CSV table of C-alpha atoms in Angstrom, one decimal:
chain,number,residue,atom,x,y,z
A,1,MET,CA,-0.4,-15.5,-5.9
A,2,PHE,CA,1.8,-12.4,-5.9
A,3,PRO,CA,4.6,-11.1,-8.1
A,4,LYS,CA,7.9,-11.3,-6.2
A,5,ASN,CA,10.1,-9.4,-8.6
A,6,ALA,CA,8.9,-6.0,-7.3
A,7,TRP,CA,9.4,-3.4,-4.6
A,8,TYR,CA,7.0,-3.7,-1.7
A,9,VAL,CA,6.7,-1.4,1.2
A,10,ALA,CA,8.0,-3.3,4.2
A,11,CYS,CA,7.7,-0.8,7.0
A,12,THR,CA,8.1,2.9,7.9
A,13,PRO,CA,11.5,4.1,9.0
A,14,ASP,CA,10.4,4.6,12.6
A,15,GLU,CA,9.6,0.9,12.9
A,16,ILE,CA,13.3,0.0,12.8
A,17,ASP,CA,14.7,2.9,14.9
A,18,GLY,CA,17.0,1.2,17.5
A,19,LYS,CA,15.7,-2.3,17.1
A,20,PRO,CA,15.1,-5.0,14.4
A,21,LEU,CA,11.7,-5.7,13.0
A,22,GLY,CA,10.4,-9.0,11.9
A,23,ARG,CA,7.8,-8.9,9.1
A,24,THR,CA,6.6,-11.6,6.7
A,25,ILE,CA,6.3,-10.3,3.1
A,26,CYS,CA,5.0,-12.5,0.2
A,27,GLY,CA,5.4,-15.5,2.5
A,28,GLU,CA,9.1,-14.6,3.3
A,29,ALA,CA,10.0,-14.1,6.9
A,30,ILE,CA,12.3,-11.1,6.9
A,31,VAL,CA,14.1,-9.1,9.6
A,32,LEU,CA,14.7,-5.4,8.8
A,33,TYR,CA,17.1,-3.3,10.7
A,34,ARG,CA,19.6,-0.5,10.2
A,35,GLY,CA,23.0,-1.8,9.2
A,36,PRO,CA,26.4,0.0,8.7
A,37,ASP,CA,26.1,3.8,8.1
A,38,ASN,CA,22.4,3.6,9.2
A,39,ALA,CA,21.5,2.0,5.9
A,40,VAL,CA,18.5,-0.3,5.8
A,41,ALA,CA,19.3,-4.0,5.7
A,42,ALA,CA,17.0,-7.0,5.2
A,43,LEU,CA,17.8,-10.6,6.0
A,44,GLU,CA,16.0,-13.9,6.2
A,45,ASP,CA,14.6,-13.9,9.8
A,46,PHE,CA,16.3,-17.2,10.6
A,47,CYS,CA,19.3,-17.9,12.7
A,48,PRO,CA,21.4,-20.6,11.0
A,49,SER,CA,22.4,-22.1,14.4
A,50,GLY,CA,19.1,-22.8,16.2
A,51,ALA,CA,16.4,-21.5,13.8
A,52,ALA,CA,15.6,-18.6,16.2
A,53,ARG,CA,14.1,-15.4,14.8
A,54,LEU,CA,16.8,-12.9,14.4
A,55,SER,CA,14.2,-10.2,14.8
A,56,LEU,CA,14.2,-11.2,18.5
A,57,GLY,CA,17.8,-10.2,18.8
A,58,SER,CA,19.6,-6.9,18.9
A,59,VAL,CA,21.6,-4.6,16.6
A,60,ARG,CA,25.2,-3.7,17.5
A,61,ALA,CA,26.6,-0.3,17.1
A,62,GLU,CA,28.5,-1.3,13.9
A,63,GLY,CA,25.2,-2.2,12.3
A,64,ARG,CA,25.3,-6.0,12.7
A,65,ILE,CA,22.4,-8.1,14.0
A,66,VAL,CA,23.0,-10.4,16.9
A,67,CYS,CA,20.9,-13.5,17.5
A,68,GLY,CA,19.3,-13.4,20.9
A,69,TYR,CA,19.5,-17.1,21.3
A,70,HIS,CA,23.1,-18.2,20.5
A,71,GLY,CA,24.8,-14.9,19.9
A,72,LEU,CA,25.6,-15.3,16.2
A,73,VAL,CA,26.5,-12.0,14.6
A,74,MET,CA,25.2,-11.6,11.0
A,75,GLY,CA,26.3,-9.0,8.5
A,76,GLY,CA,24.0,-7.2,6.1
A,77,ASP,CA,25.1,-9.5,3.3
A,78,GLY,CA,23.7,-12.6,5.1
A,79,ARG,CA,27.2,-13.9,6.1
A,80,CYS,CA,27.9,-14.8,9.7
A,81,VAL,CA,30.6,-12.5,11.1
A,82,SER,CA,31.2,-14.3,14.3
A,83,MET,CA,29.9,-17.3,16.3
A,84,PRO,CA,30.9,-17.9,19.9
A,85,GLY,CA,33.3,-20.8,20.1
A,86,GLN,CA,33.0,-21.7,16.4
A,87,ARG,CA,34.9,-21.2,13.2
A,88,VAL,CA,32.0,-22.1,10.9
A,89,ARG,CA,30.6,-19.2,8.9
A,90,PRO,CA,27.1,-20.0,7.7
A,91,THR,CA,25.1,-17.8,5.3
A,92,ILE,CA,21.5,-16.8,5.1
A,93,ARG,CA,19.5,-15.0,2.4
A,94,ALA,CA,19.9,-11.2,2.2
A,95,TYR,CA,17.1,-9.2,0.4
A,96,PRO,CA,17.6,-6.0,-1.6
A,97,ALA,CA,16.2,-3.1,0.5
A,98,LEU,CA,16.2,0.7,0.3
A,99,GLU,CA,14.7,3.6,2.1
A,100,ARG,CA,12.9,6.2,0.0
A,101,HIS,CA,9.9,8.5,0.0
A,102,GLY,CA,9.3,7.9,3.7
A,103,PHE,CA,9.1,4.1,3.4
A,104,VAL,CA,11.4,1.1,3.6
A,105,TRP,CA,11.1,-1.1,0.5
A,106,VAL,CA,12.0,-4.7,0.1
A,107,TRP,CA,12.4,-6.8,-3.1
A,108,PRO,CA,11.5,-10.4,-2.2
A,109,GLY,CA,12.2,-12.0,-5.6
A,110,ASP,CA,15.3,-12.5,-7.7
A,111,LYS,CA,18.1,-10.4,-6.2
A,112,SER,CA,19.8,-9.8,-9.6
A,113,ALA,CA,16.6,-8.2,-10.9
A,114,ALA,CA,16.3,-5.6,-8.1
A,115,ASP,CA,16.7,-2.2,-9.7
A,116,PRO,CA,16.0,1.0,-7.7
A,117,ALA,CA,14.8,2.6,-10.9
A,118,LEU,CA,11.8,0.2,-10.8
A,119,LEU,CA,10.6,1.8,-7.6
A,120,HIS,CA,7.1,3.2,-7.9
A,121,PRO,CA,7.3,6.9,-8.7
A,122,LEU,CA,5.8,9.2,-6.0
A,123,PRO,CA,6.2,12.8,-7.2
A,124,TRP,CA,4.2,14.1,-4.2
A,125,ALA,CA,6.8,12.6,-1.9
A,126,GLU,CA,9.6,14.6,-3.5
A,127,SER,CA,7.9,18.0,-3.5
A,128,PRO,CA,7.7,20.5,-0.7
A,129,GLU,CA,4.4,21.6,-2.0
A,130,TRP,CA,2.8,18.4,-0.7
A,131,THR,CA,2.5,16.9,2.7
A,132,TYR,CA,1.6,13.3,3.7
A,133,ALA,CA,0.3,11.5,6.7
A,134,GLY,CA,-0.9,7.9,7.1
A,135,GLY,CA,-0.8,4.7,9.1
A,136,LEU,CA,-0.7,0.9,8.9
A,137,TYR,CA,-3.3,-1.8,9.3
A,138,HIS,CA,-2.8,-5.6,9.5
A,139,VAL,CA,-5.8,-7.1,7.7
A,140,LYS,CA,-6.6,-10.8,7.5
A,141,CYS,CA,-7.6,-10.9,3.8
A,142,ASP,CA,-6.2,-11.8,0.4
A,143,TYR,CA,-4.4,-8.8,-1.0
A,144,ARG,CA,-6.5,-8.9,-4.1
A,145,LEU,CA,-9.7,-8.3,-2.1
A,146,MET,CA,-8.2,-5.0,-0.9
A,147,ILE,CA,-7.3,-4.1,-4.5
A,148,ASP,CA,-10.9,-4.8,-5.5
A,149,ASN,CA,-12.1,-2.6,-2.7
A,150,LEU,CA,-10.0,0.3,-3.7
A,151,MET,CA,-10.7,0.0,-7.4
A,152,ASP,CA,-14.5,0.1,-6.9
A,153,LEU,CA,-15.5,2.9,-4.6
A,154,THR,CA,-19.2,2.2,-5.0
A,155,HIS,CA,-19.1,0.7,-1.5
A,156,GLU,CA,-18.5,4.1,0.0
A,157,THR,CA,-22.3,4.8,-0.2
A,158,TYR,CA,-22.9,2.0,2.2
A,159,VAL,CA,-19.7,1.3,4.2
A,160,HIS,CA,-18.7,4.9,4.7
A,161,ALA,CA,-22.2,6.6,4.7
A,162,THR,CA,-21.3,9.1,7.5
A,163,SER,CA,-18.0,10.3,6.0
A,164,ILE,CA,-17.3,10.1,2.3
A,165,GLY,CA,-20.3,8.1,1.1
A,166,GLN,CA,-23.3,9.5,-0.8
A,167,PRO,CA,-25.9,8.1,-3.2
A,168,GLU,CA,-24.5,10.0,-6.2
A,169,ILE,CA,-21.5,7.7,-6.2
A,170,GLU,CA,-23.4,4.7,-7.3
A,171,GLU,CA,-25.5,6.8,-9.7
A,172,ALA,CA,-22.4,7.9,-11.6
A,173,ALA,CA,-21.1,5.1,-13.8
A,174,PRO,CA,-17.4,4.4,-13.6
A,175,ALA,CA,-15.2,4.0,-16.6
A,176,THR,CA,-12.2,1.6,-16.7
A,177,ARG,CA,-9.2,1.5,-19.0
A,178,VAL,CA,-5.9,-0.3,-19.1
A,179,GLU,CA,-2.6,1.4,-19.8
A,180,GLY,CA,0.3,-1.0,-20.0
A,181,ASN,CA,0.5,-2.6,-16.6
A,182,SER,CA,-1.9,-0.1,-15.0
A,183,ALA,CA,-5.6,-0.3,-14.6
A,184,ILE,CA,-7.5,3.0,-14.1
A,185,THR,CA,-11.1,3.5,-13.0
A,186,SER,CA,-12.6,7.0,-13.1
A,187,ARG,CA,-15.8,8.4,-11.7
A,188,PHE,CA,-17.0,12.0,-12.0
A,189,MET,CA,-20.0,13.5,-10.2
A,190,THR,CA,-21.3,17.0,-11.0
A,191,ASN,CA,-23.4,19.5,-9.1
A,192,ILE,CA,-23.8,17.5,-5.9
A,193,ALA,CA,-23.6,18.2,-2.2
A,194,ALA,CA,-20.2,17.5,-0.6
A,195,PRO,CA,-20.2,14.7,2.0
A,196,PRO,CA,-18.9,15.4,5.6
A,197,PHE,CA,-15.3,14.5,5.0
A,198,TRP,CA,-15.1,16.8,2.0
A,199,ARG,CA,-17.0,19.6,3.6
A,200,ALA,CA,-14.3,19.6,6.3
A,201,ALA,CA,-11.6,19.6,3.7
A,202,LEU,CA,-13.2,22.6,1.9
A,203,ARG,CA,-13.3,24.5,5.2
A,204,GLY,CA,-9.6,23.5,5.8
A,205,ASN,CA,-8.7,25.2,2.5
A,206,GLY,CA,-10.8,28.3,3.4
A,207,LEU,CA,-13.6,27.5,0.9
A,208,ALA,CA,-17.3,27.5,1.4
A,209,ASP,CA,-18.7,24.0,2.2
A,210,ASP,CA,-22.4,24.7,1.7
A,211,VAL,CA,-22.4,25.1,-2.1
A,212,PRO,CA,-22.8,22.4,-4.8
A,213,VAL,CA,-19.6,20.7,-5.9
A,214,ASP,CA,-18.2,18.6,-8.6
A,215,ARG,CA,-16.4,15.5,-7.3
A,216,TRP,CA,-14.0,13.0,-8.8
A,217,GLN,CA,-12.4,9.7,-8.0
A,218,ILE,CA,-9.6,8.3,-10.3
A,219,CYS,CA,-8.3,5.0,-9.0
A,220,ARG,CA,-5.0,3.8,-10.5
A,221,PHE,CA,-3.6,0.3,-9.9
A,222,THR,CA,0.1,-0.3,-10.5
A,223,PRO,CA,1.9,-3.6,-9.8
A,224,PRO,CA,2.7,-5.2,-7.6
A,225,SER,CA,-0.1,-4.0,-5.5
A,226,HIS,CA,-0.2,-0.2,-5.3
A,227,VAL,CA,-3.4,1.8,-5.7
A,228,MET,CA,-3.2,5.6,-5.9
A,229,ILE,CA,-6.5,7.4,-6.0
A,230,GLU,CA,-6.9,11.0,-7.1
A,231,VAL,CA,-9.8,12.4,-5.2
A,232,GLY,CA,-11.3,15.9,-4.6
A,233,VAL,CA,-14.2,18.3,-4.9
A,234,ALA,CA,-14.4,21.7,-6.6
A,235,HIS,CA,-17.1,24.4,-6.4
A,236,ALA,CA,-19.5,23.4,-9.2
A,237,GLY,CA,-19.2,25.2,-12.5
A,238,HIS,CA,-15.4,25.9,-12.2
A,239,GLY,CA,-14.1,23.0,-14.2
A,240,GLY,CA,-14.3,20.1,-11.7
A,241,TYR,CA,-11.0,18.2,-11.8
A,242,ASP,CA,-9.4,21.0,-13.8
A,243,ALA,CA,-10.7,23.8,-11.5
A,244,PRO,CA,-8.2,26.4,-10.3
A,245,ALA,CA,-6.6,25.7,-6.9
A,246,ASP,CA,-8.6,28.4,-5.2
A,247,ARG,CA,-11.8,26.7,-6.1
A,248,LYS,CA,-11.1,23.1,-5.1
A,249,VAL,CA,-9.5,20.7,-2.6
A,250,SER,CA,-7.8,17.6,-4.0
A,251,SER,CA,-5.6,14.9,-2.7
A,252,VAL,CA,-4.0,11.5,-3.5
A,253,VAL,CA,-5.2,8.6,-1.4
A,254,VAL,CA,-2.1,6.4,-1.0
A,255,ASP,CA,-2.5,2.7,-0.7
A,256,PHE,CA,0.4,0.3,-0.5
A,257,ILE,CA,-0.8,-3.3,-0.1
A,258,THR,CA,1.9,-5.7,0.9
A,259,PRO,CA,0.9,-9.4,1.0
A,260,GLU,CA,2.0,-11.2,4.2
A,261,SER,CA,0.4,-14.5,3.2
A,262,ASP,CA,-2.3,-15.7,0.9
A,263,ALA,CA,-4.8,-14.5,3.5
A,264,SER,CA,-3.3,-11.5,5.2
A,265,ILE,CA,-1.8,-8.2,4.3
A,266,TRP,CA,0.1,-5.2,5.6
A,267,TYR,CA,-1.9,-2.2,4.5
A,268,PHE,CA,0.0,1.1,4.4
A,269,TRP,CA,-2.5,3.9,3.9
A,270,GLY,CA,-2.4,7.6,3.8
A,271,MET,CA,-3.3,10.8,2.0
A,272,ALA,CA,-1.0,13.3,0.2
A,273,ARG,CA,-2.4,16.8,-0.3
A,274,ASN,CA,-1.1,20.1,-1.8
A,275,PHE,CA,-3.2,22.6,0.1
A,276,ASN,CA,-2.4,24.2,3.5
A,277,VAL,CA,0.6,21.8,3.8
A,278,ASP,CA,1.9,23.6,6.9
A,279,ASP,CA,-1.3,23.1,8.9
A,280,ALA,CA,-0.4,20.3,11.3
A,281,ALA,CA,-3.8,20.3,12.9
A,282,LEU,CA,-5.5,19.8,9.5
A,283,THR,CA,-3.0,17.0,8.7
A,284,ALA,CA,-3.9,15.3,12.0
A,285,THR,CA,-7.6,15.7,11.4
A,286,ILE,CA,-7.4,14.2,7.9
A,287,ARG,CA,-5.3,11.3,9.1
A,288,ASP,CA,-7.7,10.5,11.9
A,289,GLY,CA,-10.6,10.7,9.5
A,290,GLN,CA,-8.9,8.4,7.1
A,291,ALA,CA,-8.0,6.0,9.9
A,292,ALA,CA,-11.7,5.7,10.8
A,293,ILE,CA,-12.8,5.3,7.2
A,294,PHE,CA,-10.3,2.5,6.4
A,295,GLY,CA,-11.1,0.9,9.8
A,296,GLU,CA,-14.6,0.4,8.5
A,297,ASP,CA,-13.3,-1.5,5.5
A,298,VAL,CA,-11.3,-4.0,7.7
A,299,GLY,CA,-14.4,-5.8,9.1
A,300,ILE,CA,-15.9,-6.1,5.6
A,301,LEU,CA,-12.7,-7.5,4.0
A,302,GLU,CA,-12.0,-10.0,6.8
A,303,ALA,CA,-15.6,-11.2,6.6
A,304,GLN,CA,-15.2,-11.6,2.8
A,305,GLN,CA,-12.1,-13.7,3.4
A,306,ARG,CA,-13.8,-16.0,5.9
A,307,ASN,CA,-16.7,-16.6,3.5
A,308,LEU,CA,-14.3,-17.4,0.6
A,309,ALA,CA,-12.3,-19.7,2.8
A,310,GLU,CA,-15.4,-21.6,3.9
A,311,GLN,CA,-16.8,-21.8,0.3
A,312,PRO,CA,-13.8,-21.8,-2.0
A,313,GLY,CA,-15.7,-23.1,-5.0
A,314,ARG,CA,-18.6,-20.6,-4.8
A,315,HIS,CA,-19.2,-18.7,-8.0
A,316,LEU,CA,-19.3,-14.9,-7.6
A,317,MET,CA,-21.4,-12.7,-9.8
A,318,ARG,CA,-19.3,-10.0,-11.6
A,319,LEU,CA,-20.8,-6.5,-11.8
A,320,ASN,CA,-20.0,-3.6,-14.2
A,321,ILE,CA,-18.5,-1.8,-11.2
A,322,ASP,CA,-16.0,-4.6,-10.7
A,323,MET,CA,-14.0,-3.9,-13.9
A,324,GLY,CA,-11.2,-2.1,-12.2
A,325,GLY,CA,-10.4,-4.9,-9.8
A,326,PHE,CA,-11.0,-7.4,-12.7
A,327,GLU,CA,-8.4,-5.7,-14.9
A,328,ALA,CA,-5.9,-5.4,-12.0
A,329,ARG,CA,-6.3,-9.2,-11.4
A,330,ARG,CA,-5.6,-9.9,-15.0
A,331,ILE,CA,-2.4,-7.9,-14.9
A,332,LEU,CA,-1.3,-9.7,-11.7
A,333,GLU,CA,-2.1,-13.1,-13.2
A,334,ARG,CA,0.0,-12.3,-16.3
A,335,LEU,CA,2.9,-11.1,-14.2
A,336,VAL,CA,2.9,-14.1,-11.9
A,337,ALA,CA,2.7,-16.4,-14.9
A,338,GLU,CA,5.7,-14.7,-16.5
A,339,GLU,CA,7.7,-15.1,-13.3
A,340,GLN,CA,6.9,-18.8,-13.1
A,341,ASN,CA,7.9,-19.3,-16.8
A,342,ASP,CA,11.2,-17.5,-16.1
A,343,LEU,CA,11.8,-19.9,-13.2
A,344,LEU,CA,11.1,-22.9,-15.3
A,345,LYS,CA,13.6,-21.7,-17.9
A,346,ALA,CA,16.3,-21.0,-15.4
């Protein structure tokens, strides 16, 4: 169901501070922790002695994980370093892992194919002119449902009516295109009233919030399951998306969707912005607003998953607004098929 030869966000660095973390990614039970020199390590979450979860153990000062059941000490390469009263040195699987851009990433596929250069580029994460804040939701749905949700923002009119939704969204036809392994859906609205979330953002940037605006949403899917959405509003008549910085507020909605199983995900969400980056109160307000918005999606997505599980053969009508999610699924199907073919050839 999902490509495995790819970098997925596994956790945020604070989740492994001082303790191991167990997390299932693409069906693989993995323990993440800080190994020697504080570097991130990822192992199969399985003690070779008694099948205990290594994530329930502890990390020694030298960066080795100790099973909390039989006391086996495992190195970051998956080799057993010591075992009380035994000379046997079993080995478990180690996963490529790295820490970058404020996230811990894991490669659950072929270890030999793991190349740090393939990590998703995040220019905003490397620039002091941007700031980021976000959070994590565990959602019980197929990861492709979340991709569908983010590639078609028409639902904002109904699901998020009190924050970012407005009738003009569904009145503006989206356009979808494919560029290599990316699917992009764009929607532009002109001379409209800003919804509550964006009125607050305008005020946060010292701009009038009671004048007509031009609004844009550019959703970009990139494998294995990342969706970056350029969003913003500008005072109408000043160029919209291309308006000067003193006439607009714009941000990147960051969505890293990490499959846990075929019916559950780890959803790392957030927003990167390049205005008033030192305003901690504004950052907190935006993060809290986003948390509430994405929280509204969770109930919808989990209900979808239940319906699909109960009626797996039910035909779904495809709408014009579904093209972004449709193209993303086509890309995923091709990548999964290519991986399966490579496995058969091996």
